Short mmCIF file of C-alpha atoms in Angstrom, two decimals:
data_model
loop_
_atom_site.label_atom_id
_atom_site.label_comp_id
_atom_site.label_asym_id
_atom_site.label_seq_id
_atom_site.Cartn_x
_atom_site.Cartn_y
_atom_site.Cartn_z
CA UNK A 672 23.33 1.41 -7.61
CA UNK A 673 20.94 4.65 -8.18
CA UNK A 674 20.95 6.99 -5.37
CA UNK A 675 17.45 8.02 -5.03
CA UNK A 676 16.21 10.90 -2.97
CA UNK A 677 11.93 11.43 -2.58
CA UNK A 678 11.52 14.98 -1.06
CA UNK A 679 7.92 15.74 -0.13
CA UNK A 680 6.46 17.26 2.83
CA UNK A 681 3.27 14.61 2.58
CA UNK A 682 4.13 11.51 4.44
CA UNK A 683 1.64 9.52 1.89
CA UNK A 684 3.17 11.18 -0.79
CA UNK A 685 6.67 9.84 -0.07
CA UNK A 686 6.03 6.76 1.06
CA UNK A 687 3.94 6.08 -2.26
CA UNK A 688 6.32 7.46 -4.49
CA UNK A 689 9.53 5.30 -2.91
CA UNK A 690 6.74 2.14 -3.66
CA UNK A 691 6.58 3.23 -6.99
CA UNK A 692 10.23 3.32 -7.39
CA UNK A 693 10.96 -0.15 -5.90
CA UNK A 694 8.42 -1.68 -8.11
CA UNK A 695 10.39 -0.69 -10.97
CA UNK A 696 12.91 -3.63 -10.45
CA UNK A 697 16.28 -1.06 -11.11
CA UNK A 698 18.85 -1.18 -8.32
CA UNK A 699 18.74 1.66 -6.28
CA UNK A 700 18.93 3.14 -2.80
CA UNK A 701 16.20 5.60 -1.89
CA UNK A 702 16.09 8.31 0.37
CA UNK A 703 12.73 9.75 1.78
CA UNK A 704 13.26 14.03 3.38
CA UNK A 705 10.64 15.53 4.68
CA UNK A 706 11.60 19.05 4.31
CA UNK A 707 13.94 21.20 2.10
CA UNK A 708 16.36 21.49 4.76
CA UNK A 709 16.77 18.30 5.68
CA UNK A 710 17.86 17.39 2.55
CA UNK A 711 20.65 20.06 2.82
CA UNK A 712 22.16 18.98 5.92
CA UNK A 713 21.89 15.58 5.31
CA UNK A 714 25.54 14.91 2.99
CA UNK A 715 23.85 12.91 0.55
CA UNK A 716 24.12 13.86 -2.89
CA UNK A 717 21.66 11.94 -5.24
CA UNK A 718 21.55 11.03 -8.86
CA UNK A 719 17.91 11.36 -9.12
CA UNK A 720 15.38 13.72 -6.98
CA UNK A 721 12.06 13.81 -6.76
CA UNK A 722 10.59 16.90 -5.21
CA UNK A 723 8.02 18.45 -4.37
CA UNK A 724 7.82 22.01 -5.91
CA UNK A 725 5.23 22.94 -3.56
CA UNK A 726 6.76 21.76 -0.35
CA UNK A 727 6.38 24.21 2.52
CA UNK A 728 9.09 26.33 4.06
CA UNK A 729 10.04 25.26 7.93
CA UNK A 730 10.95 28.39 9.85
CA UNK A 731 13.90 30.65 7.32
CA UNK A 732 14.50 27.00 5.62
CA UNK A 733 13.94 26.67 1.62
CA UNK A 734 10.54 25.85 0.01
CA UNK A 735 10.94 23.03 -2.49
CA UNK A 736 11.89 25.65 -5.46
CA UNK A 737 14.29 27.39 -3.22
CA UNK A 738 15.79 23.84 -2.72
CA UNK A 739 16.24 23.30 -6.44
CA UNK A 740 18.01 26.95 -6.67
CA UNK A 741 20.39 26.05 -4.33
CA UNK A 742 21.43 22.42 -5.43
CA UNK A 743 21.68 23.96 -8.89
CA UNK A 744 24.18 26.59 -7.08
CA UNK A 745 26.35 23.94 -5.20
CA UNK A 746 29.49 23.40 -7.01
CA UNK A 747 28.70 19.62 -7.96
CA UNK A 748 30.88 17.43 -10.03
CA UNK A 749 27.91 15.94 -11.17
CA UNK A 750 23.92 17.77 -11.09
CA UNK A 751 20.98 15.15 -10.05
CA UNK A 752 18.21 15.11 -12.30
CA UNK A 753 15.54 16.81 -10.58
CA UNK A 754 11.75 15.38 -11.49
CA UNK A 755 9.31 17.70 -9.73
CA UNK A 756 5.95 16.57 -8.45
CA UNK A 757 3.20 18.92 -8.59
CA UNK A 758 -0.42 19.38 -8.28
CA UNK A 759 -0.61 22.58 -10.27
CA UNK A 760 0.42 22.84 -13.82
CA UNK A 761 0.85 26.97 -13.51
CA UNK A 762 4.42 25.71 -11.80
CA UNK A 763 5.27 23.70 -14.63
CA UNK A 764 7.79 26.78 -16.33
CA UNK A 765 9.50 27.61 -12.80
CA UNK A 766 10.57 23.54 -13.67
CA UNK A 767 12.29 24.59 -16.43
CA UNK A 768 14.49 28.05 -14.56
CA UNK A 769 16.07 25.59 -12.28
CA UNK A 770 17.03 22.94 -15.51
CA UNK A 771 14.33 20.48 -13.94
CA UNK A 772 14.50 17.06 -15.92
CA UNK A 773 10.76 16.52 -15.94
CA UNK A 774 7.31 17.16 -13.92
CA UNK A 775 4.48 14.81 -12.50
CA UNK A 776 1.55 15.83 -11.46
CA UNK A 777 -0.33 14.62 -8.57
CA UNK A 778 -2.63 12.38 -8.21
CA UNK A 779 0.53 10.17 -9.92
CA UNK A 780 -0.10 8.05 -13.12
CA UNK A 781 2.03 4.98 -12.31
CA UNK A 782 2.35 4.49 -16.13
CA UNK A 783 3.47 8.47 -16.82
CA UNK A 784 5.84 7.81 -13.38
CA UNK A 785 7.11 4.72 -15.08
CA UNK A 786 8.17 6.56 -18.69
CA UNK A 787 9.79 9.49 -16.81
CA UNK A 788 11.62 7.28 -14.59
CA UNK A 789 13.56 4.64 -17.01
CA UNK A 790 14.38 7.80 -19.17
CA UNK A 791 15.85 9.14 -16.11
CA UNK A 792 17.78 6.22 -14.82
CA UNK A 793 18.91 6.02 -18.83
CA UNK A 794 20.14 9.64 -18.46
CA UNK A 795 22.09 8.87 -15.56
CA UNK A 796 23.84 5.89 -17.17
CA UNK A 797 25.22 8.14 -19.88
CA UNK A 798 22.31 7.50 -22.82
CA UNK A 799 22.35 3.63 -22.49
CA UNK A 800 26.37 2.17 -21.36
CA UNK A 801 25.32 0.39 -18.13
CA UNK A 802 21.73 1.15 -18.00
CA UNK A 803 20.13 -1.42 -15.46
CA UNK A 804 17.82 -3.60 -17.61
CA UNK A 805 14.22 -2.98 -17.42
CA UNK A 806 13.09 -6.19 -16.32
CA UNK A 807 10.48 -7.70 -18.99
CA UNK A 808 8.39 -10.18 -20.44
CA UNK A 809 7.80 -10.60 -23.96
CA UNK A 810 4.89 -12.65 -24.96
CA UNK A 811 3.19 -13.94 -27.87
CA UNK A 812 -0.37 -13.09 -27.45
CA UNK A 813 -3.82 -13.42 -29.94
CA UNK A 814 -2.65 -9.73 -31.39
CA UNK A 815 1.00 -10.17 -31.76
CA UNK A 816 4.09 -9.79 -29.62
CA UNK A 817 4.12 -7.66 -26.49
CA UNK A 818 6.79 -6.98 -24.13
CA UNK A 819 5.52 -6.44 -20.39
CA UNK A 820 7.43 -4.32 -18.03
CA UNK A 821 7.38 -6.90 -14.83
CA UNK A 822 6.57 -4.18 -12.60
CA UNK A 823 3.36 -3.87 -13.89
CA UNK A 824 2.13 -7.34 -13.64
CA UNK A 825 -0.28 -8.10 -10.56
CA UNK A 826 -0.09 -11.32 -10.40
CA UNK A 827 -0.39 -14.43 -12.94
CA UNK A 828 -2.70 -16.85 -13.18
CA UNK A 829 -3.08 -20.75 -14.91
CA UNK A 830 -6.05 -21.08 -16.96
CA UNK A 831 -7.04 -23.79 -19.64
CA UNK A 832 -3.07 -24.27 -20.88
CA UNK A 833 -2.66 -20.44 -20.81
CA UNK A 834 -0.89 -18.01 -18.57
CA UNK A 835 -3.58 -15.17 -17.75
CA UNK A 836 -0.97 -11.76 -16.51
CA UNK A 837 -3.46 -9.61 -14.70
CA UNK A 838 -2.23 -5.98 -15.43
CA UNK A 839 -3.46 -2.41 -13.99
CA UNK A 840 -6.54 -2.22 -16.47
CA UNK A 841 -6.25 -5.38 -18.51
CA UNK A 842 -5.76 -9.07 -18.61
CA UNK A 843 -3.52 -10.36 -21.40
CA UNK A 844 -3.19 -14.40 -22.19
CA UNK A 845 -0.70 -16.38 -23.72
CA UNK A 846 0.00 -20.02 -23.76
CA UNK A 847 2.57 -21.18 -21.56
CA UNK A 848 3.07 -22.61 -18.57
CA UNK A 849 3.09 -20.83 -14.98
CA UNK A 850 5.93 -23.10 -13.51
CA UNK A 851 8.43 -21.76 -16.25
CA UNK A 852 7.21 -18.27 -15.35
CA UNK A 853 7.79 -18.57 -11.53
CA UNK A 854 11.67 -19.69 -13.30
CA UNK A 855 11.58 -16.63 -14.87
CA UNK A 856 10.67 -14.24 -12.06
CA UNK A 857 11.69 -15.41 -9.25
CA UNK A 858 12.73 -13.03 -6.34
CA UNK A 859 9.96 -10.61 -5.87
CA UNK A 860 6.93 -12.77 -7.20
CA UNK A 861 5.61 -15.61 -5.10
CA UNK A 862 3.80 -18.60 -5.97
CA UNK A 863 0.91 -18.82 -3.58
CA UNK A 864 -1.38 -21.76 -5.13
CA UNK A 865 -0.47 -24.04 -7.73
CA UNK A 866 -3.01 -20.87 -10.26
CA UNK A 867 -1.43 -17.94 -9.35
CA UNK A 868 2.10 -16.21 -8.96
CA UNK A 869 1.78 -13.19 -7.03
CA UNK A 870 4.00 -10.17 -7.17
CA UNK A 871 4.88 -9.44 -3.44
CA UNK A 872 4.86 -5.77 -4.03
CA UNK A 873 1.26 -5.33 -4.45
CA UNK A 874 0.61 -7.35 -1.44
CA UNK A 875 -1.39 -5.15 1.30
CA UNK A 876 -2.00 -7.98 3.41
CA UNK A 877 -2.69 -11.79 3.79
CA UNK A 878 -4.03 -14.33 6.31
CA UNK A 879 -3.53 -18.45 6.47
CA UNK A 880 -5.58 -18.61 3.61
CA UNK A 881 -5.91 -15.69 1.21
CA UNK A 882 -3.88 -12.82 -0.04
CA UNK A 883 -4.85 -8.85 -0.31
CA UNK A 884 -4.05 -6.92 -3.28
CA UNK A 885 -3.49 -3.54 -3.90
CA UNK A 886 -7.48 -2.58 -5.24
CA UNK A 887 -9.04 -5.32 -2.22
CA UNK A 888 -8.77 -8.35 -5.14
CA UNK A 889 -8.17 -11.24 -3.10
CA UNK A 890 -6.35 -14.52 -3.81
CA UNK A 891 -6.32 -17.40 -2.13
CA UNK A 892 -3.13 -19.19 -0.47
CA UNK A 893 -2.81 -22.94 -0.97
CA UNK A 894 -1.99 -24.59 2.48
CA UNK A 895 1.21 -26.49 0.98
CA UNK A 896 2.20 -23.15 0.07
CA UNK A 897 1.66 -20.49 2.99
CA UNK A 898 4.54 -21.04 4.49
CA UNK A 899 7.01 -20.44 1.71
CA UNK A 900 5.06 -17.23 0.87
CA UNK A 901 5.19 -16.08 4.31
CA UNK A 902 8.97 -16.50 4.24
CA UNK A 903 9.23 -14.88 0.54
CA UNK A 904 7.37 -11.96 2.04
CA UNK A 905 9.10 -11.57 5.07
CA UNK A 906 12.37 -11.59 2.72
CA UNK A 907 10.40 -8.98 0.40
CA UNK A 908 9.57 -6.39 3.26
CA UNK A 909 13.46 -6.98 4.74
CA UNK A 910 14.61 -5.66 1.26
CA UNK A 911 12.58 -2.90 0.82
CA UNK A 912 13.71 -1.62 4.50
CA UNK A 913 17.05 -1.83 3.63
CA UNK A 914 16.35 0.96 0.58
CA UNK A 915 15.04 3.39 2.97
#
């Protein structure tokens, strides 16, 4: 189990970055501060932090650099990996005074947040021993094999003998059958009509008969099948609690 800490003085900001790091299907508890020195007093050391390098000072307490500074200071058995999240690329080289592991800047690329991410949780593992598996598909498509981190699929849909995996972007198809993927996935994806598998985490809402994604694409809900997805959600939003 990662420990995870999201340090950002933006509410938005911290709740959408802890979203991003559930999605990515790694086992890990997260942490959300809003300030430098709440972090400090809180007697949790993390493996990985996300900060903000602009986060405001509260009172004499540490901006977000100052924070870095003094975790690099403490007398740690082991450092966290610091990735800071910026808006301004000027603040990029202060990153690299305090040993920072990498930068994002905002507004966040969930593909770029992705890539910095697995290398970190890789990093923390020791360089692979024990690195949590990156949960994937790999499919044989019309231009060759492709392997699909799961966290990036939308949902799934049954078309004409194919499997149609609606990405951010792009749609890719393959022939299969949706039944055997629902096998596959399982815990955080949900199938909501006998053409589509949703992945719960890109739910934003959902009545009897449809369900919201993330973008306002709706889907609709079989009536055989509301219930169980109402359940599976339920069970979704209890586990993502229990990480914050």
């Amino acid at each position: 189990m990662i420990k995870i800490a999201v340090c950002d003085d933006e509410e938005n900001i911290r709740n959408y970055l802890s979203d991003l790091i559930r999605r990515q299907s790694v086992p890990c508890e997260v942490r959300k501060f809003a300030s430098a020195g709440q972090y400090l007093t809180g007697d949790w050391d993390a493996d990985l932090l996300f900060l903000d390098i602009e986060m405001r000072s509260f009172g004499s307490g540490p901006d977000g650099m100052s924070l870095a500074r003094k975790i690099r200071g403490r007398n740690l058995e082991v450092q966290p990996l610091i990735v800071f999240v910026t808006g301004y690329e000027s603040y990029v080289y202060d990153a690299f005074d305090v040993g920072a592991f990498h930068y994002l800047l905002k507004p966040l690329s969930e593909e770029k947040f992705s890539e910095v991410f697995f290398r970190a949780v890789r990093q923390i593992a020791g360089g692979g021993a024990g690195v949590p598996a990156v949960r994937s598909l790999t499919v044989r498509c019309s231009n060759g094999v492709r392997r699909i981190p799961i966290c990036q699929v939308y949902y799934a849909e049954s078309s004409n003998h194919k499997v149609v995996l609606h990405l951010k972007g792009e749609t890719l198809a393959y022939y299969g059958k949706l039944g055997e993927l629902e096998q596959e996935l399982r815990e955080d994806f949900c199938r909501i009509h006998k053409g589509y598998l949703v992945n719960l985490a890109y739910v934003t809402a959902y009545s009897r008969t449809e369900a919201v994604l993330e973008g306002g694409e709706k889907l609709q809900i079989s009536k055989y099948k509301y219930q169980d997805f109402a359940k599976a959600f339920l069970r979704y939003l209890k586990r993502r609690a229990a990480y914050e």
